[in-house]
mmCIF file of C-alpha atoms and ligand atoms in Angstrom:
data_model
loop_
_atom_site.group_PDB
_atom_site.id
_atom_site.type_symbol
_atom_site.label_atom_id
_atom_site.label_comp_id
_atom_site.label_asym_id
_atom_site.label_seq_id
_atom_site.Cartn_x
_atom_site.Cartn_y
_atom_site.Cartn_z
ATOM 1 C CA MET A 1 0.330 -0.507 0.113
ATOM 2 C CA PHE A 2 1.383 3.250 -1.312
ATOM 3 C CA GLU A 3 1.483 6.464 1.672
ATOM 4 C CA PRO A 4 3.475 9.434 0.776
ATOM 5 C CA ASP A 5 4.744 9.467 4.664
ATOM 6 C CA PRO A 6 3.307 7.058 5.902
ATOM 7 C CA PHE A 7 5.607 6.677 9.276
ATOM 8 C CA ALA A 8 4.236 9.529 10.738
ATOM 9 C CA GLY A 9 2.004 9.078 13.613
ATOM 10 C CA ARG A 10 2.685 5.118 13.565
ATOM 11 C CA THR A 11 4.700 3.334 16.257
ATOM 12 C CA ALA A 12 7.191 0.360 15.257
ATOM 13 C CA VAL A 13 8.987 -2.237 17.789
ATOM 14 C CA VAL A 14 12.321 -3.310 17.419
ATOM 15 C CA THR A 15 14.572 -6.147 18.669
ATOM 16 C CA GLY A 16 18.258 -6.121 19.650
ATOM 17 C CA ALA A 17 17.129 -2.113 20.057
ATOM 18 C CA ALA A 18 19.403 -1.703 22.687
ATOM 19 C CA GLY A 19 22.672 -0.655 20.914
ATOM 20 C CA GLY A 20 24.572 -1.739 16.817
ATOM 21 C CA ILE A 21 22.211 -1.633 14.832
ATOM 22 C CA GLY A 22 18.601 -2.170 16.426
ATOM 23 C CA ALA A 23 19.125 1.209 18.406
ATOM 24 C CA ALA A 24 19.953 3.000 14.578
ATOM 25 C CA LEU A 25 16.612 1.610 13.377
ATOM 26 C CA ALA A 26 15.188 3.405 16.391
ATOM 27 C CA ALA A 27 16.794 6.692 15.830
ATOM 28 C CA GLU A 28 16.089 6.274 12.068
ATOM 29 C CA LEU A 29 12.304 5.759 12.345
ATOM 30 C CA GLY A 30 12.381 7.852 15.238
ATOM 31 C CA ALA A 31 13.334 11.211 13.481
ATOM 32 C CA ARG A 32 10.994 10.220 10.615
ATOM 33 C CA GLY A 33 7.899 10.989 13.327
ATOM 34 C CA MET A 34 7.105 7.214 14.499
ATOM 35 C CA SER A 35 7.024 6.571 17.632
ATOM 36 C CA VAL A 36 8.960 3.372 18.694
ATOM 37 C CA VAL A 37 9.725 0.390 21.145
ATOM 38 C CA LEU A 38 12.784 -0.247 21.913
ATOM 39 C CA ALA A 39 13.050 -4.307 22.842
ATOM 40 C CA ASP A 40 16.362 -5.796 24.354
ATOM 41 C CA ILE A 41 17.617 -9.183 26.958
ATOM 42 C CA ASP A 42 19.800 -6.143 28.008
ATOM 43 C CA GLU A 43 16.941 -4.032 29.527
ATOM 44 C CA LEU A 44 19.671 -1.950 31.210
ATOM 45 C CA GLY A 45 21.155 -0.356 28.541
ATOM 46 C CA VAL A 46 17.642 -0.546 25.763
ATOM 47 C CA THR A 47 16.059 1.541 28.676
ATOM 48 C CA ARG A 48 19.481 4.134 28.103
ATOM 49 C CA THR A 49 18.700 3.855 24.494
ATOM 50 C CA ALA A 50 14.887 4.812 24.699
ATOM 51 C CA ALA A 51 15.699 7.629 27.460
ATOM 52 C CA GLU A 52 18.200 8.709 24.553
ATOM 53 C CA LEU A 53 15.859 8.592 22.166
ATOM 54 C CA ARG A 54 13.612 10.962 24.428
ATOM 55 C CA GLU A 55 15.862 13.624 24.917
ATOM 56 C CA ARG A 56 16.190 14.020 21.020
ATOM 57 C CA GLY A 57 11.540 14.577 20.912
ATOM 58 C CA VAL A 58 11.139 11.227 20.448
ATOM 59 C CA ARG A 59 8.367 9.017 21.697
ATOM 60 C CA ALA A 60 10.125 6.033 22.802
ATOM 61 C CA LEU A 61 9.778 2.892 25.468
ATOM 62 C CA GLY A 62 12.658 0.620 26.288
ATOM 63 C CA VAL A 63 11.149 -3.399 27.234
ATOM 64 C CA GLY A 64 13.091 -5.635 28.325
ATOM 65 C CA VAL A 65 12.171 -8.999 26.463
ATOM 66 C CA ASP A 66 13.988 -12.420 25.589
ATOM 67 C CA VAL A 67 12.948 -12.431 22.074
ATOM 68 C CA SER A 68 13.183 -16.773 22.150
ATOM 69 C CA ASP A 69 10.466 -16.883 25.177
ATOM 70 C CA PRO A 70 6.620 -16.592 23.975
ATOM 71 C CA GLU A 71 6.192 -14.994 27.361
ATOM 72 C CA SER A 72 8.970 -12.656 27.314
ATOM 73 C CA VAL A 73 7.025 -11.605 24.435
ATOM 74 C CA ALA A 74 3.627 -11.857 24.659
ATOM 75 C CA ALA A 75 4.350 -9.036 27.687
ATOM 76 C CA LEU A 76 6.334 -6.807 25.013
ATOM 77 C CA ALA A 77 3.567 -6.873 22.811
ATOM 78 C CA ALA A 78 0.569 -6.224 25.203
ATOM 79 C CA ALA A 79 3.990 -3.045 26.943
ATOM 80 C CA SER A 80 3.541 -1.969 23.511
ATOM 81 C CA TYR A 81 -0.384 -1.490 22.717
ATOM 82 C CA ALA A 82 -1.196 -0.087 26.353
ATOM 83 C CA GLU A 83 1.386 2.790 25.725
ATOM 84 C CA PHE A 84 0.780 3.360 22.137
ATOM 85 C CA GLY A 85 -2.280 1.728 21.109
ATOM 86 C CA SER A 86 -1.139 0.383 17.560
ATOM 87 C CA VAL A 87 1.474 -1.316 15.763
ATOM 88 C CA GLU A 88 2.216 -0.696 11.655
ATOM 89 C CA LEU A 89 5.973 -2.004 12.204
ATOM 90 C CA LEU A 90 7.434 -4.590 13.448
ATOM 91 C CA CYS A 91 11.088 -4.847 12.941
ATOM 92 C CA ASN A 92 12.424 -8.471 14.243
ATOM 93 C CA ASN A 93 16.006 -6.701 14.078
ATOM 94 C CA ALA A 94 17.443 -9.360 17.380
ATOM 95 C CA GLY A 95 20.438 -11.369 16.387
ATOM 96 C CA VAL A 96 23.007 -13.096 17.952
ATOM 97 C CA LEU A 97 26.707 -14.673 16.378
ATOM 98 C CA LEU A 98 28.638 -17.040 16.658
ATOM 99 C CA PHE A 99 31.551 -18.764 14.836
ATOM 100 C CA GLY A 100 33.173 -21.789 15.057
ATOM 101 C CA SER A 101 33.362 -25.972 12.608
ATOM 102 C CA VAL A 102 30.419 -27.696 12.930
ATOM 103 C CA ALA A 103 32.122 -30.212 13.926
ATOM 104 C CA ASP A 104 33.829 -28.514 16.894
ATOM 105 C CA SER A 105 29.966 -26.855 17.938
ATOM 106 C CA SER A 106 27.714 -28.303 20.399
ATOM 107 C CA ILE A 107 24.001 -28.529 20.269
ATOM 108 C CA GLY A 108 23.223 -26.427 22.838
ATOM 109 C CA ASP A 109 25.923 -23.592 20.278
ATOM 110 C CA TRP A 110 22.997 -24.490 17.968
ATOM 111 C CA ARG A 111 19.979 -24.349 20.063
ATOM 112 C CA TRP A 112 21.267 -20.666 20.895
ATOM 113 C CA LEU A 113 21.839 -19.481 17.772
ATOM 114 C CA SER A 114 18.186 -20.639 16.005
ATOM 115 C CA SER A 115 16.333 -20.478 19.445
ATOM 116 C CA VAL A 116 17.099 -16.289 19.621
ATOM 117 C CA ASN A 117 17.562 -15.613 15.539
ATOM 118 C CA VAL A 118 14.748 -18.580 14.423
ATOM 119 C CA GLU A 119 12.500 -18.492 17.080
ATOM 120 C CA GLY A 120 12.693 -15.274 18.415
ATOM 121 C CA MET A 121 11.301 -14.069 14.953
ATOM 122 C CA LEU A 122 9.056 -16.164 15.529
ATOM 123 C CA ASN A 123 7.539 -15.368 18.200
ATOM 124 C CA CYS A 124 8.001 -11.851 17.505
ATOM 125 C CA LEU A 125 5.573 -12.564 14.555
ATOM 126 C CA ASN A 126 2.998 -14.829 16.247
ATOM 127 C CA ALA A 127 3.086 -12.365 19.231
ATOM 128 C CA PHE A 128 1.900 -9.312 17.144
ATOM 129 C CA LEU A 129 1.237 -10.245 13.738
ATOM 130 C CA PRO A 130 -3.089 -11.620 14.333
ATOM 131 C CA ARG A 131 -3.627 -7.599 15.430
ATOM 132 C CA MET A 132 -1.490 -6.134 12.967
ATOM 133 C CA VAL A 133 -3.632 -8.302 10.099
ATOM 134 C CA GLU A 134 -6.545 -6.550 12.064
ATOM 135 C CA ALA A 135 -5.583 -3.594 11.755
ATOM 136 C CA GLY A 136 -5.855 -2.254 8.408
ATOM 137 C CA GLY A 137 -3.683 0.777 6.678
ATOM 138 C CA TRP A 138 0.038 0.603 5.826
ATOM 139 C CA ARG A 139 1.700 -1.885 8.248
ATOM 140 C CA HIS A 140 5.244 -3.505 7.233
ATOM 141 C CA VAL A 141 7.476 -6.458 8.841
ATOM 142 C CA MET A 142 11.586 -6.140 8.869
ATOM 143 C CA ASN A 143 13.245 -8.813 9.777
ATOM 144 C CA THR A 144 17.086 -9.212 9.207
ATOM 145 C CA ALA A 145 19.409 -11.999 8.141
ATOM 146 C CA SER A 146 23.002 -11.493 6.861
ATOM 147 C CA THR A 147 25.028 -11.514 3.399
ATOM 148 C CA HIS A 148 26.923 -14.469 5.197
ATOM 149 C CA ALA A 149 22.819 -15.948 4.146
ATOM 150 C CA PHE A 150 23.976 -15.639 0.114
ATOM 151 C CA LEU A 151 27.581 -17.467 1.036
ATOM 152 C CA PRO A 152 28.759 -20.311 -0.816
ATOM 153 C CA ASP A 153 31.365 -20.783 1.364
ATOM 154 C CA THR A 154 30.218 -20.610 5.240
ATOM 155 C CA ALA A 155 32.858 -22.666 6.668
ATOM 156 C CA ASN A 156 33.521 -21.674 10.671
ATOM 157 C CA SER A 157 29.478 -19.582 10.507
ATOM 158 C CA ALA A 158 28.019 -22.678 9.536
ATOM 159 C CA LEU A 159 25.662 -22.855 11.657
ATOM 160 C CA TYR A 160 24.945 -19.037 12.292
ATOM 161 C CA SER A 161 24.252 -18.845 8.626
ATOM 162 C CA ALA A 162 21.538 -21.499 8.637
ATOM 163 C CA THR A 163 19.647 -19.756 11.050
ATOM 164 C CA LYS A 164 19.669 -16.564 8.170
ATOM 165 C CA HIS A 165 19.353 -19.063 5.941
ATOM 166 C CA ALA A 166 15.743 -19.508 8.203
ATOM 167 C CA VAL A 167 15.320 -16.367 8.185
ATOM 168 C CA VAL A 168 15.480 -16.019 4.567
ATOM 169 C CA GLY A 169 13.126 -19.025 3.392
ATOM 170 C CA ILE A 170 10.949 -17.403 6.200
ATOM 171 C CA THR A 171 10.539 -13.777 4.920
ATOM 172 C CA LEU A 172 10.530 -14.937 1.215
ATOM 173 C CA GLY A 173 7.143 -17.102 2.650
ATOM 174 C CA LEU A 174 5.955 -14.282 5.105
ATOM 175 C CA ARG A 175 6.415 -12.245 2.147
ATOM 176 C CA GLY A 176 3.944 -14.063 -0.409
ATOM 177 C CA GLU A 177 1.252 -14.684 2.566
ATOM 178 C CA LEU A 178 0.766 -11.235 4.292
ATOM 179 C CA ALA A 179 1.121 -9.439 0.369
ATOM 180 C CA GLU A 180 -3.086 -10.996 0.226
ATOM 181 C CA GLU A 181 -3.488 -8.842 4.044
ATOM 182 C CA GLY A 182 -1.699 -5.295 2.323
ATOM 183 C CA ILE A 183 1.271 -5.898 3.970
ATOM 184 C CA GLY A 184 5.236 -5.135 3.789
ATOM 185 C CA VAL A 185 7.596 -7.526 4.211
ATOM 186 C CA THR A 186 11.560 -6.480 3.649
ATOM 187 C CA LEU A 187 14.901 -8.873 3.999
ATOM 188 C CA LEU A 188 17.535 -7.196 5.369
ATOM 189 C CA CYS A 189 20.778 -8.706 4.388
ATOM 190 C CA PRO A 190 23.770 -6.628 6.675
ATOM 191 C CA GLY A 191 27.202 -7.658 6.718
ATOM 192 C CA GLN A 192 30.532 -6.116 8.463
ATOM 193 C CA ALA A 193 28.135 -3.838 9.973
ATOM 194 C CA ALA A 194 30.429 -2.158 13.765
ATOM 195 C CA THR A 195 28.646 -2.942 16.528
ATOM 196 C CA ARG A 196 28.945 -6.031 18.942
ATOM 197 C CA ILE A 197 27.663 -8.979 17.227
ATOM 198 C CA LEU A 198 31.567 -10.295 17.837
ATOM 199 C CA ASP A 199 30.092 -9.972 21.952
ATOM 200 C CA SER A 200 26.969 -12.108 20.904
ATOM 201 C CA GLN A 201 28.042 -14.257 23.918
ATOM 202 C CA ARG A 202 27.527 -11.751 26.175
ATOM 203 C CA ASN A 203 24.250 -12.764 25.957
ATOM 204 C CA ARG A 204 23.985 -16.634 26.200
ATOM 205 C CA PRO A 205 22.517 -18.011 28.956
ATOM 206 C CA HIS A 206 23.755 -21.103 31.219
ATOM 207 C CA SER A 207 20.982 -23.552 30.227
ATOM 208 C CA PHE A 208 22.714 -24.024 26.736
ATOM 209 C CA GLY A 209 25.531 -25.381 28.376
ATOM 210 C CA ARG A 210 29.380 -23.548 28.390
ATOM 211 C CA ARG A 211 30.760 -20.499 26.112
ATOM 212 C CA ALA A 212 31.815 -21.981 22.739
ATOM 213 C CA GLY A 213 35.573 -20.678 22.587
ATOM 214 C CA GLU A 214 36.113 -17.353 20.550
ATOM 215 C CA PRO A 215 38.459 -18.030 18.052
ATOM 216 C CA PHE A 216 37.908 -14.621 15.775
ATOM 217 C CA GLY A 217 37.750 -11.938 18.903
ATOM 218 C CA THR A 218 35.212 -10.345 20.495
ATOM 219 C CA GLY A 219 36.124 -6.547 19.532
ATOM 220 C CA VAL A 220 34.026 -3.970 16.856
ATOM 221 C CA ILE A 221 34.145 -5.618 13.806
ATOM 222 C CA PRO A 222 37.005 -3.810 11.870
ATOM 223 C CA MET A 223 36.567 -1.617 8.254
ATOM 224 C CA ALA A 224 32.684 -1.641 8.797
ATOM 225 C CA ILE A 225 30.540 0.336 8.049
ATOM 226 C CA GLU A 226 28.206 2.261 10.795
ATOM 227 C CA PRO A 227 25.076 0.813 12.435
ATOM 228 C CA ARG A 228 23.500 4.556 11.431
ATOM 229 C CA GLU A 229 23.914 3.242 7.338
ATOM 230 C CA VAL A 230 22.784 0.037 7.721
ATOM 231 C CA ALA A 231 19.132 1.953 9.534
ATOM 232 C CA ARG A 232 19.235 4.264 6.393
ATOM 233 C CA ALA A 233 19.334 1.945 3.245
ATOM 234 C CA ALA A 234 16.861 -0.499 6.041
ATOM 235 C CA VAL A 235 14.303 2.636 6.210
ATOM 236 C CA ASP A 236 14.687 3.411 2.772
ATOM 237 C CA GLY A 237 13.734 -0.243 1.501
ATOM 238 C CA ILE A 238 11.057 -0.711 3.601
ATOM 239 C CA LEU A 239 9.557 3.283 2.476
ATOM 240 C CA ARG A 240 9.793 1.840 -1.269
ATOM 241 C CA GLY A 241 8.407 -1.695 0.522
ATOM 242 C CA ASP A 242 11.604 -3.722 -1.218
ATOM 243 C CA PRO A 243 11.637 -7.681 -0.534
ATOM 244 C CA LEU A 244 15.507 -7.253 -0.138
ATOM 245 C CA VAL A 245 18.119 -5.179 1.492
ATOM 246 C CA PHE A 246 21.769 -5.350 1.042
ATOM 247 C CA ALA A 247 24.069 -3.304 3.448
ATOM 248 C CA LEU A 248 27.511 -3.558 2.890
ATOM 249 C CA PRO A 249 30.802 -1.143 3.381
ATOM 250 C CA GLU A 250 31.355 -0.169 -0.924
ATOM 251 C CA PHE A 251 34.243 -1.449 -1.139
ATOM 252 C CA THR A 252 33.404 -5.326 -0.168
ATOM 253 C CA ARG A 253 30.414 -5.240 -2.901
ATOM 254 C CA GLY A 254 32.841 -6.505 -6.150
ATOM 255 C CA THR A 255 33.789 -9.372 -3.603
ATOM 256 C CA PHE A 256 30.320 -10.263 -2.396
ATOM 257 C CA ARG A 257 29.105 -10.116 -5.552
ATOM 258 C CA GLY A 258 31.452 -12.515 -6.481
ATOM 259 C CA GLN A 259 30.079 -14.594 -4.333
ATOM 260 C CA VAL A 260 26.595 -14.573 -4.735
ATOM 261 C CA GLU A 261 27.254 -15.030 -8.636
ATOM 262 C CA GLU A 262 29.147 -18.288 -7.715
ATOM 263 C CA MET A 263 26.419 -19.891 -5.873
ATOM 264 C CA TRP A 264 23.980 -19.245 -8.646
ATOM 265 C CA ARG A 265 27.377 -21.022 -10.848
ATOM 266 C CA LEU A 266 26.796 -24.359 -8.478
ATOM 267 C CA ALA A 267 23.475 -24.233 -9.189
ATOM 268 C CA ASP A 268 24.147 -23.777 -13.066
ATOM 269 C CA ASN A 269 26.145 -26.390 -12.982
ATOM 270 C CA ALA A 270 24.529 -28.671 -11.025
ATOM 271 C CA LEU A 271 21.571 -28.333 -13.475
ATOM 272 C CA GLY A 272 24.010 -28.437 -16.684
ATOM 273 C CA ASP A 273 24.535 -32.121 -15.894
ATOM 274 C CA ARG A 274 20.976 -33.120 -15.093
ATOM 275 C CA ALA A 275 20.033 -31.902 -18.319
ATOM 276 C CA GLU A 276 23.011 -33.770 -20.673
ATOM 277 C CA SER A 277 22.463 -37.023 -17.861
ATOM 278 C CA ALA A 278 18.733 -37.476 -19.657
ATOM 279 C CA CYS A 279 19.590 -36.429 -22.975
ATOM 280 C CA PRO A 280 20.815 -40.138 -23.893
ATOM 281 C CA VAL A 281 23.635 -39.515 -25.755
ATOM 282 C CA GLY A 282 22.786 -39.472 -30.390
ATOM 283 C CA ASP A 283 19.693 -38.269 -29.594
HETATM 284 N N1 LIG B 1 27.111 -6.735 12.641
HETATM 285 C C1 LIG B 1 27.408 -6.709 11.429
HETATM 286 O O1 LIG B 1 28.045 -7.079 10.382
HETATM 287 C C2 LIG B 1 25.647 -8.316 11.268
HETATM 288 C C3 LIG B 1 25.896 -9.129 9.868
HETATM 289 C C4 LIG B 1 24.846 -9.373 9.086
HETATM 290 C C5 LIG B 1 23.424 -9.836 10.016
HETATM 291 N N2 LIG B 1 24.034 -9.294 11.155
HETATM 292 C C6 LIG B 1 22.540 -9.071 12.278
HETATM 293 O O2 LIG B 1 21.979 -7.856 12.237
HETATM 294 C C7 LIG B 1 21.238 -8.392 13.927
HETATM 295 C C8 LIG B 1 22.140 -7.040 14.646
HETATM 296 O O3 LIG B 1 22.950 -7.423 15.318
HETATM 297 P P1 LIG B 1 24.158 -5.723 15.243
HETATM 298 O O4 LIG B 1 25.591 -6.258 14.442
HETATM 299 O O5 LIG B 1 23.166 -5.224 15.665
HETATM 300 O O6 LIG B 1 24.649 -7.462 17.142
HETATM 301 P P2 LIG B 1 24.228 -6.138 18.520
HETATM 302 O O7 LIG B 1 24.967 -7.449 18.912
HETATM 303 O O8 LIG B 1 25.575 -5.522 18.396
HETATM 304 O O9 LIG B 1 22.981 -6.274 18.677
HETATM 305 C C9 LIG B 1 22.205 -7.413 18.701
HETATM 306 C C10 LIG B 1 21.069 -7.187 19.927
HETATM 307 O O10 LIG B 1 20.406 -8.715 19.997
HETATM 308 C C11 LIG B 1 20.086 -8.283 21.200
HETATM 309 N N3 LIG B 1 19.820 -9.583 21.691
HETATM 310 C C12 LIG B 1 20.918 -11.129 21.407
HETATM 311 N N4 LIG B 1 19.980 -12.151 22.589
HETATM 312 C C13 LIG B 1 18.218 -11.544 22.792
HETATM 313 C C14 LIG B 1 17.190 -12.542 23.221
HETATM 314 N N5 LIG B 1 17.281 -13.112 23.439
HETATM 315 N N6 LIG B 1 16.564 -11.204 22.895
HETATM 316 C C15 LIG B 1 16.218 -9.788 22.756
HETATM 317 N N7 LIG B 1 17.343 -9.686 21.880
HETATM 318 C C16 LIG B 1 18.670 -9.895 21.654
HETATM 319 C C17 LIG B 1 21.621 -8.283 22.148
HETATM 320 O O11 LIG B 1 21.318 -6.884 23.827
HETATM 321 C C18 LIG B 1 21.975 -6.705 21.198
HETATM 322 O O12 LIG B 1 21.745 -5.666 21.686
HETATM 323 C C19 LIG B 1 21.145 -8.980 14.075
HETATM 324 O O13 LIG B 1 20.303 -9.329 13.700
HETATM 325 C C20 LIG B 1 22.641 -10.310 13.427
HETATM 326 O O14 LIG B 1 22.988 -11.317 12.990
HETATM 327 C C21 LIG B 1 25.008 -7.581 12.065
#
């Protein structure tokens, strides 16, 4: 549904908004006239980030939530509707990253990654979508995947990449389903943004077992773009109703394009082989 200024007077919920890309998304949406619910497992951090936005004149609410817990997400939805009365934009952005080989990864590593990156997104969709569908008017969902869902070689990030493949699959399916309801859906794929994503295990609950080793360090990603650049690209994409937004440093675009083409080359080769073997020699 096209509207010249769909943000004014409407409300966005952004998960993973204590810092990084989520905080930048919340700031960008607030600057463009939206009320914003900032949600994060880091309750102190998200409360602080929301207070900073309020100081800039944005209607902002900070809420502590564990997106992997359906009850916690239901409480987030209740708090959002109680504060602002409606939710028109849902940004499923909370995510965690873990590097390491498949052989060295524990089932706890996988369960933690998928509980946040995949189930967290599903919990939020389940909690918010029924009321969003009923509401009518301009509405949008944006899910944060990663360029890691498009790489031909995901050695040392296979489990993380697998969760982001799931985000791609669910988001594409959702786009078709929600088109009938007039709700737009955008897949955001950042790559190399300067956030604390390498230090994701700061939020890993003990229930998933021992923390994995940190082969790639815990500092800020080097040679990265600023989260606000990701946020601007994402918000512009939402406004245009784009199905897919990539946000990565300019100098990595060529390499990334080559990697995506390599994926298609692998598929193309496999399809070509099959076509040849289906044609008996001499026909
Ligand atoms: N930074 C990058 O280069 C990059 C690249 C590709 C994709 N991404 C994706 O972008 C999204 C945002 O990550 P970021 O880079 O800003 O990292 P970040 O670590 O700065 O932000 C992630 C936020 O999610 C929160 N979080 C973690 N577990 C949670 C849970 N169970 N419930 C609620 N909140 C939780 C964290 O507290 C944190 O504030 C993630 O989905 C990530 O996978 C980032």
